[in-house]
PDB file of N, CA and C in Angstrom:
ATOM      1  N   ILE C1329      15.402   2.302   4.616  1.00 50.00           N
ATOM      2  CA  ILE C1329      15.012   1.274   5.393  1.00 50.00           C
ATOM      3  C   ILE C1329      15.978   0.152   5.680  1.00 50.00           C
ATOM      4  N   GLN C1330      17.157   0.301   5.284  1.00 58.00           N
ATOM      5  CA  GLN C1330      18.066  -0.099   5.832  1.00 58.00           C
ATOM      6  C   GLN C1330      18.187  -0.584   6.870  1.00 58.00           C
ATOM      7  N   GLU C1331      17.711   0.451   7.399  1.00 67.00           N
ATOM      8  CA  GLU C1331      17.996   0.174   9.009  1.00 67.00           C
ATOM      9  C   GLU C1331      16.720   0.128   9.932  1.00 67.00           C
ATOM     10  N   ALA C1332      15.965  -0.200   8.977  1.00 69.00           N
ATOM     11  CA  ALA C1332      14.312  -0.345   9.798  1.00 69.00           C
ATOM     12  C   ALA C1332      14.514  -1.642  11.031  1.00 69.00           C
ATOM     13  N   SER C1333      13.737  -1.793  12.101  1.00 85.00           N
ATOM     14  CA  SER C1333      13.781  -2.465  12.864  1.00 85.00           C
ATOM     15  C   SER C1333      13.037  -3.456  12.279  1.00 85.00           C
ATOM     16  N   MET C1334      13.511  -4.915  13.058  1.00 86.00           N
ATOM     17  CA  MET C1334      13.195  -6.406  12.456  1.00 86.00           C
ATOM     18  C   MET C1334      11.585  -6.013  12.818  1.00 86.00           C
ATOM     19  N   GLU C1335      10.890  -5.832  13.299  1.00 86.00           N
ATOM     20  CA  GLU C1335       9.388  -5.498  14.134  1.00 86.00           C
ATOM     21  C   GLU C1335       8.888  -4.830  12.321  1.00 86.00           C
ATOM     22  N   PHE C1336       9.168  -3.732  11.756  1.00 83.00           N
ATOM     23  CA  PHE C1336       8.902  -2.706  10.641  1.00 83.00           C
ATOM     24  C   PHE C1336       9.083  -3.772   9.481  1.00 83.00           C
ATOM     25  N   GLN C1337      10.295  -4.321   9.369  1.00 87.00           N
ATOM     26  CA  GLN C1337      10.444  -5.657   8.203  1.00 87.00           C
ATOM     27  C   GLN C1337       9.183  -6.419   8.140  1.00 87.00           C
ATOM     28  N   GLU C1338       8.638  -7.265   9.343  1.00 91.00           N
ATOM     29  CA  GLU C1338       7.694  -7.680   9.434  1.00 91.00           C
ATOM     30  C   GLU C1338       6.468  -7.345   9.191  1.00 91.00           C
ATOM     31  N   GLN C1339       6.395  -5.986   9.340  1.00 88.00           N
ATOM     32  CA  GLN C1339       5.102  -5.540   8.605  1.00 88.00           C
ATOM     33  C   GLN C1339       5.475  -5.353   7.145  1.00 88.00           C
ATOM     34  N   LEU C1340       6.474  -4.497   6.464  1.00 87.00           N
ATOM     35  CA  LEU C1340       6.559  -5.080   5.502  1.00 87.00           C
ATOM     36  C   LEU C1340       5.906  -6.166   4.811  1.00 87.00           C
ATOM     37  N   ALA C1341       6.526  -6.892   5.736  1.00 93.00           N
ATOM     38  CA  ALA C1341       6.612  -8.323   4.894  1.00 93.00           C
ATOM     39  C   ALA C1341       4.698  -8.941   4.776  1.00 93.00           C
ATOM     40  N   TRP C1342       4.444  -8.671   6.091  1.00 94.00           N
ATOM     41  CA  TRP C1342       2.896  -8.669   5.986  1.00 94.00           C
ATOM     42  C   TRP C1342       2.122  -8.005   4.843  1.00 94.00           C
ATOM     43  N   LEU C1343       2.647  -6.486   4.980  1.00 92.00           N
ATOM     44  CA  LEU C1343       1.740  -5.611   3.663  1.00 92.00           C
ATOM     45  C   LEU C1343       1.956  -6.135   2.195  1.00 92.00           C
ATOM     46  N   GLY C1344       2.942  -7.173   2.463  1.00 93.00           N
ATOM     47  CA  GLY C1344       3.397  -8.263   0.848  1.00 93.00           C
ATOM     48  C   GLY C1344       2.234  -9.069   0.479  1.00 93.00           C
ATOM     49  N   GLY C1345       1.431  -9.535   1.992  1.00 96.00           N
ATOM     50  CA  GLY C1345       0.888 -10.657   2.023  1.00 96.00           C
ATOM     51  C   GLY C1345      -0.359 -10.222   1.578  1.00 96.00           C
ATOM     52  N   VAL C1346      -0.754  -8.938   2.342  1.00 95.00           N
ATOM     53  CA  VAL C1346      -1.959  -8.293   2.207  1.00 95.00           C
ATOM     54  C   VAL C1346      -2.243  -8.212   0.316  1.00 95.00           C
ATOM     55  N   ILE C1347      -1.138  -7.373   0.447  1.00 93.00           N
ATOM     56  CA  ILE C1347      -1.308  -7.141  -1.152  1.00 93.00           C
ATOM     57  C   ILE C1347      -1.285  -7.973  -2.238  1.00 93.00           C
ATOM     58  N   ASP C1348      -0.427  -9.566  -1.998  1.00 94.00           N
ATOM     59  CA  ASP C1348      -0.570 -10.337  -2.642  1.00 94.00           C
ATOM     60  C   ASP C1348      -2.162 -10.820  -2.456  1.00 94.00           C
ATOM     61  N   ALA C1349      -2.918 -10.831  -1.321  1.00 94.00           N
ATOM     62  CA  ALA C1349      -4.586 -11.944  -0.697  1.00 94.00           C
ATOM     63  C   ALA C1349      -5.175 -10.866  -1.562  1.00 94.00           C
ATOM     64  N   GLU C1350      -5.683  -9.967  -1.147  1.00 93.00           N
ATOM     65  CA  GLU C1350      -6.507  -8.794  -1.003  1.00 93.00           C
ATOM     66  C   GLU C1350      -5.971  -7.418  -2.323  1.00 93.00           C
ATOM     67  N   GLY C1351      -4.920  -7.944  -2.556  1.00 92.00           N
ATOM     68  CA  GLY C1351      -5.043  -6.969  -3.584  1.00 92.00           C
ATOM     69  C   GLY C1351      -4.431  -6.215  -5.227  1.00 92.00           C
ATOM     70  N   THR C1352      -4.613  -5.371  -5.447  1.00 92.00           N
ATOM     71  CA  THR C1352      -4.570  -5.241  -7.100  1.00 92.00           C
ATOM     72  C   THR C1352      -3.185  -4.373  -7.221  1.00 92.00           C
ATOM     73  N   ILE C1353      -2.233  -4.628  -7.960  1.00 91.00           N
ATOM     74  CA  ILE C1353      -1.064  -3.379  -8.217  1.00 91.00           C
ATOM     75  C   ILE C1353      -1.293  -3.490 -10.240  1.00 91.00           C
ATOM     76  N   SER C1354      -1.521  -1.889 -10.384  1.00 91.00           N
ATOM     77  CA  SER C1354      -1.447  -1.294 -11.483  1.00 91.00           C
ATOM     78  C   SER C1354      -0.652  -0.498 -12.269  1.00 91.00           C
ATOM     79  N   ILE C1355      -0.362  -0.322 -14.030  1.00 91.00           N
ATOM     80  CA  ILE C1355       0.430   0.218 -14.493  1.00 91.00           C
ATOM     81  C   ILE C1355      -0.445   0.659 -15.813  1.00 91.00           C
ATOM     82  N   SER C1356      -0.593   2.260 -15.461  1.00 90.00           N
ATOM     83  CA  SER C1356      -1.528   3.131 -16.427  1.00 90.00           C
ATOM     84  C   SER C1356      -0.423   3.427 -17.229  1.00 90.00           C
ATOM     85  N   LYS C1357      -0.274   3.571 -18.722  1.00 90.00           N
ATOM     86  CA  LYS C1357       0.567   5.119 -18.991  1.00 90.00           C
ATOM     87  C   LYS C1357      -0.791   6.163 -19.445  1.00 90.00           C
ATOM     88  N   ILE C1358      -0.331   7.508 -19.423  1.00 87.00           N
ATOM     89  CA  ILE C1358      -1.032   8.426 -18.960  1.00 87.00           C
ATOM     90  C   ILE C1358      -0.402   8.877 -20.308  1.00 87.00           C
ATOM     91  N   GLU C1359       0.412   8.869 -21.022  1.00 87.00           N
ATOM     92  CA  GLU C1359       1.010  10.078 -21.941  1.00 87.00           C
ATOM     93  C   GLU C1359       1.521   9.189 -22.348  1.00 87.00           C
ATOM     94  N   PRO C1360       2.743   9.695 -23.541  1.00 87.00           N
ATOM     95  CA  PRO C1360       3.417   8.610 -24.243  1.00 87.00           C
ATOM     96  C   PRO C1360       4.565   8.165 -23.454  1.00 87.00           C
ATOM     97  N   ARG C1361       4.970   9.236 -22.121  1.00 88.00           N
ATOM     98  CA  ARG C1361       5.939   9.431 -21.582  1.00 88.00           C
ATOM     99  C   ARG C1361       5.584   9.095 -19.937  1.00 88.00           C
ATOM    100  N   TYR C1362       4.501   8.620 -19.862  1.00 88.00           N
ATOM    101  CA  TYR C1362       4.244   9.018 -17.933  1.00 88.00           C
ATOM    102  C   TYR C1362       3.263   7.738 -18.368  1.00 88.00           C
ATOM    103  N   TYR C1363       3.724   7.134 -16.946  1.00 88.00           N
ATOM    104  CA  TYR C1363       3.384   6.034 -16.564  1.00 88.00           C
ATOM    105  C   TYR C1363       2.687   6.143 -14.847  1.00 88.00           C
ATOM    106  N   GLN C1364       1.567   5.293 -14.514  1.00 85.00           N
ATOM    107  CA  GLN C1364       1.339   6.212 -13.233  1.00 85.00           C
ATOM    108  C   GLN C1364       1.043   4.151 -12.687  1.00 85.00           C
ATOM    109  N   PHE C1365       1.247   4.652 -11.052  1.00 84.00           N
ATOM    110  CA  PHE C1365       1.675   3.176 -10.436  1.00 84.00           C
ATOM    111  C   PHE C1365       0.299   3.110  -9.444  1.00 84.00           C
ATOM    112  N   GLY C1366      -0.183   2.386  -9.291  1.00 83.00           N
ATOM    113  CA  GLY C1366      -1.147   2.256  -7.993  1.00 83.00           C
ATOM    114  C   GLY C1366      -1.463   0.465  -7.411  1.00 83.00           C
ATOM    115  N   VAL C1367      -1.640   0.786  -6.348  1.00 85.00           N
ATOM    116  CA  VAL C1367      -1.890  -0.394  -5.431  1.00 85.00           C
ATOM    117  C   VAL C1367      -3.660  -0.143  -4.642  1.00 85.00           C
ATOM    118  N   SER C1368      -4.160  -1.368  -5.333  1.00 86.00           N
ATOM    119  CA  SER C1368      -5.499  -0.857  -4.580  1.00 86.00           C
ATOM    120  C   SER C1368      -5.658  -2.517  -3.322  1.00 86.00           C
ATOM    121  N   ILE C1369      -6.066  -2.302  -2.238  1.00 88.00           N
ATOM    122  CA  ILE C1369      -6.433  -3.204  -1.754  1.00 88.00           C
ATOM    123  C   ILE C1369      -7.958  -3.013  -0.906  1.00 88.00           C
ATOM    124  N   GLY C1370      -8.852  -4.262  -1.097  1.00 88.00           N
ATOM    125  CA  GLY C1370     -10.048  -4.175  -0.847  1.00 88.00           C
ATOM    126  C   GLY C1370     -10.450  -5.003   0.352  1.00 88.00           C
ATOM    127  N   ASN C1371     -11.106  -4.703   1.486  1.00 90.00           N
ATOM    128  CA  ASN C1371     -11.310  -5.340   2.357  1.00 90.00           C
ATOM    129  C   ASN C1371     -12.691  -5.320   3.718  1.00 90.00           C
ATOM    130  N   THR C1372     -13.405  -5.644   3.675  1.00 91.00           N
ATOM    131  CA  THR C1372     -14.706  -5.138   4.693  1.00 91.00           C
ATOM    132  C   THR C1372     -13.978  -5.140   6.169  1.00 91.00           C
ATOM    133  N   ASP C1373     -12.531  -5.345   7.031  1.00 91.00           N
ATOM    134  CA  ASP C1373     -12.491  -4.638   8.125  1.00 91.00           C
ATOM    135  C   ASP C1373     -11.630  -3.867   7.880  1.00 91.00           C
ATOM    136  N   LYS C1374     -12.114  -2.833   8.064  1.00 89.00           N
ATOM    137  CA  LYS C1374     -11.198  -1.043   8.548  1.00 89.00           C
ATOM    138  C   LYS C1374     -10.313  -1.433   9.543  1.00 89.00           C
ATOM    139  N   ARG C1375     -10.044  -2.274  10.201  1.00 92.00           N
ATOM    140  CA  ARG C1375      -8.969  -2.031  10.719  1.00 92.00           C
ATOM    141  C   ARG C1375      -8.011  -2.827   9.766  1.00 92.00           C
ATOM    142  N   LEU C1376      -7.335  -3.417   9.126  1.00 91.00           N
ATOM    143  CA  LEU C1376      -6.839  -3.900   8.401  1.00 91.00           C
ATOM    144  C   LEU C1376      -6.457  -2.773   7.640  1.00 91.00           C
ATOM    145  N   THR C1377      -6.956  -1.713   6.536  1.00 86.00           N
ATOM    146  CA  THR C1377      -7.256  -0.933   5.498  1.00 86.00           C
ATOM    147  C   THR C1377      -6.579   0.144   6.610  1.00 86.00           C
ATOM    148  N   ASP C1378      -6.778   0.220   8.096  1.00 87.00           N
ATOM    149  CA  ASP C1378      -6.411   1.550   8.450  1.00 87.00           C
ATOM    150  C   ASP C1378      -4.711   1.038   8.522  1.00 87.00           C
ATOM    151  N   HIS C1379      -4.233  -0.061   9.478  1.00 88.00           N
ATOM    152  CA  HIS C1379      -3.259  -0.695   9.253  1.00 88.00           C
ATOM    153  C   HIS C1379      -2.084  -0.198   8.541  1.00 88.00           C
ATOM    154  N   VAL C1380      -3.339  -0.547   6.854  1.00 88.00           N
ATOM    155  CA  VAL C1380      -2.298  -0.257   6.280  1.00 88.00           C
ATOM    156  C   VAL C1380      -2.239   0.653   5.497  1.00 88.00           C
ATOM    157  N   GLN C1381      -2.851   1.874   5.564  1.00 84.00           N
ATOM    158  CA  GLN C1381      -2.442   3.534   5.912  1.00 84.00           C
ATOM    159  C   GLN C1381      -1.575   3.658   6.444  1.00 84.00           C
ATOM    160  N   GLY C1382      -1.312   3.204   7.860  1.00 85.00           N
ATOM    161  CA  GLY C1382      -0.635   3.507   8.959  1.00 85.00           C
ATOM    162  C   GLY C1382       0.921   3.218   8.049  1.00 85.00           C
ATOM    163  N   LEU C1383       0.987   1.834   7.476  1.00 86.00           N
ATOM    164  CA  LEU C1383       2.380   1.831   7.148  1.00 86.00           C
ATOM    165  C   LEU C1383       2.785   2.564   6.106  1.00 86.00           C
ATOM    166  N   LEU C1384       1.843   2.992   5.043  1.00 83.00           N
ATOM    167  CA  LEU C1384       2.518   3.786   4.056  1.00 83.00           C
ATOM    168  C   LEU C1384       2.382   4.708   4.424  1.00 83.00           C
ATOM    169  N   GLN C1385       2.042   5.627   5.451  1.00 83.00           N
ATOM    170  CA  GLN C1385       2.522   6.757   6.018  1.00 83.00           C
ATOM    171  C   GLN C1385       3.905   6.717   6.371  1.00 83.00           C
ATOM    172  N   LYS C1386       4.461   5.863   7.019  1.00 82.00           N
ATOM    173  CA  LYS C1386       5.448   5.441   7.777  1.00 82.00           C
ATOM    174  C   LYS C1386       6.447   5.585   6.214  1.00 82.00           C
ATOM    175  N   LEU C1387       6.360   4.838   5.386  1.00 81.00           N
ATOM    176  CA  LEU C1387       7.100   5.502   4.351  1.00 81.00           C
ATOM    177  C   LEU C1387       7.190   6.247   3.494  1.00 81.00           C
ATOM    178  N   GLY C1388       6.067   7.632   3.846  1.00 78.00           N
ATOM    179  CA  GLY C1388       6.316   8.238   2.823  1.00 78.00           C
ATOM    180  C   GLY C1388       5.406   8.305   2.061  1.00 78.00           C
ATOM    181  N   ALA C1389       4.784   7.188   1.682  1.00 76.00           N
ATOM    182  CA  ALA C1389       3.786   6.777   0.384  1.00 76.00           C
ATOM    183  C   ALA C1389       2.127   7.633   0.239  1.00 76.00           C
ATOM    184  N   GLU C1390       2.202   8.438  -0.081  1.00 66.00           N
ATOM    185  CA  GLU C1390       1.046   8.883  -0.559  1.00 66.00           C
ATOM    186  C   GLU C1390      -0.390   8.166  -0.886  1.00 66.00           C
ATOM    187  N   ASN C1391      -1.344   8.060  -0.252  1.00 60.00           N
ATOM    188  CA  ASN C1391      -2.218   7.437  -0.110  1.00 60.00           C
ATOM    189  C   ASN C1391      -3.556   7.619  -0.107  1.00 60.00           C
ATOM    190  N   ASN C1392      -4.523   6.858  -0.741  1.00 61.00           N
ATOM    191  CA  ASN C1392      -6.216   7.012  -0.735  1.00 61.00           C
ATOM    192  C   ASN C1392      -7.223   5.945   0.167  1.00 61.00           C
ATOM    193  N   VAL C1393      -7.717   5.813   1.604  1.00 54.00           N
ATOM    194  CA  VAL C1393      -7.995   4.913   1.462  1.00 54.00           C
ATOM    195  C   VAL C1393      -9.544   6.071   1.543  1.00 54.00           C
ATOM    196  N   PHE C1394     -10.708   4.988   0.735  1.00 54.00           N
ATOM    197  CA  PHE C1394     -11.853   5.010   0.561  1.00 54.00           C
ATOM    198  C   PHE C1394     -12.621   4.030   1.609  1.00 54.00           C
ATOM    199  N   GLY C1395     -13.513   5.078   2.592  1.00 48.00           N
ATOM    200  CA  GLY C1395     -14.247   3.751   3.316  1.00 48.00           C
ATOM    201  C   GLY C1395     -14.968   2.625   3.208  1.00 48.00           C
ATOM    202  N   VAL C1396     -15.041   1.571   4.399  1.00 45.00           N
ATOM    203  CA  VAL C1396     -15.556   0.611   4.289  1.00 45.00           C
ATOM    204  C   VAL C1396     -17.216   0.730   4.176  1.00 45.00           C
ATOM    205  N   ARG C1397     -17.602  -0.460   3.542  1.00 43.00           N
ATOM    206  CA  ARG C1397     -19.350  -0.097   3.624  1.00 43.00           C
ATOM    207  C   ARG C1397     -19.808  -1.617   4.539  1.00 43.00           C
TER     208      ARG C1397
END
């Protein structure tokens, strides 16, 4: 990420704003020594969730995007 283009850095900043406004960050203890980290974003605009998914894929993050009603 250190050599990421300015455009990509701006997209990461945008993603941070989306998570702050529309998202939830959680950490759950699964076993005594293991924790699970999760980020959830809910929105009715599928374009937004598709864009978030694309950014996460560029970062190599595993993700699940559930359909919009």
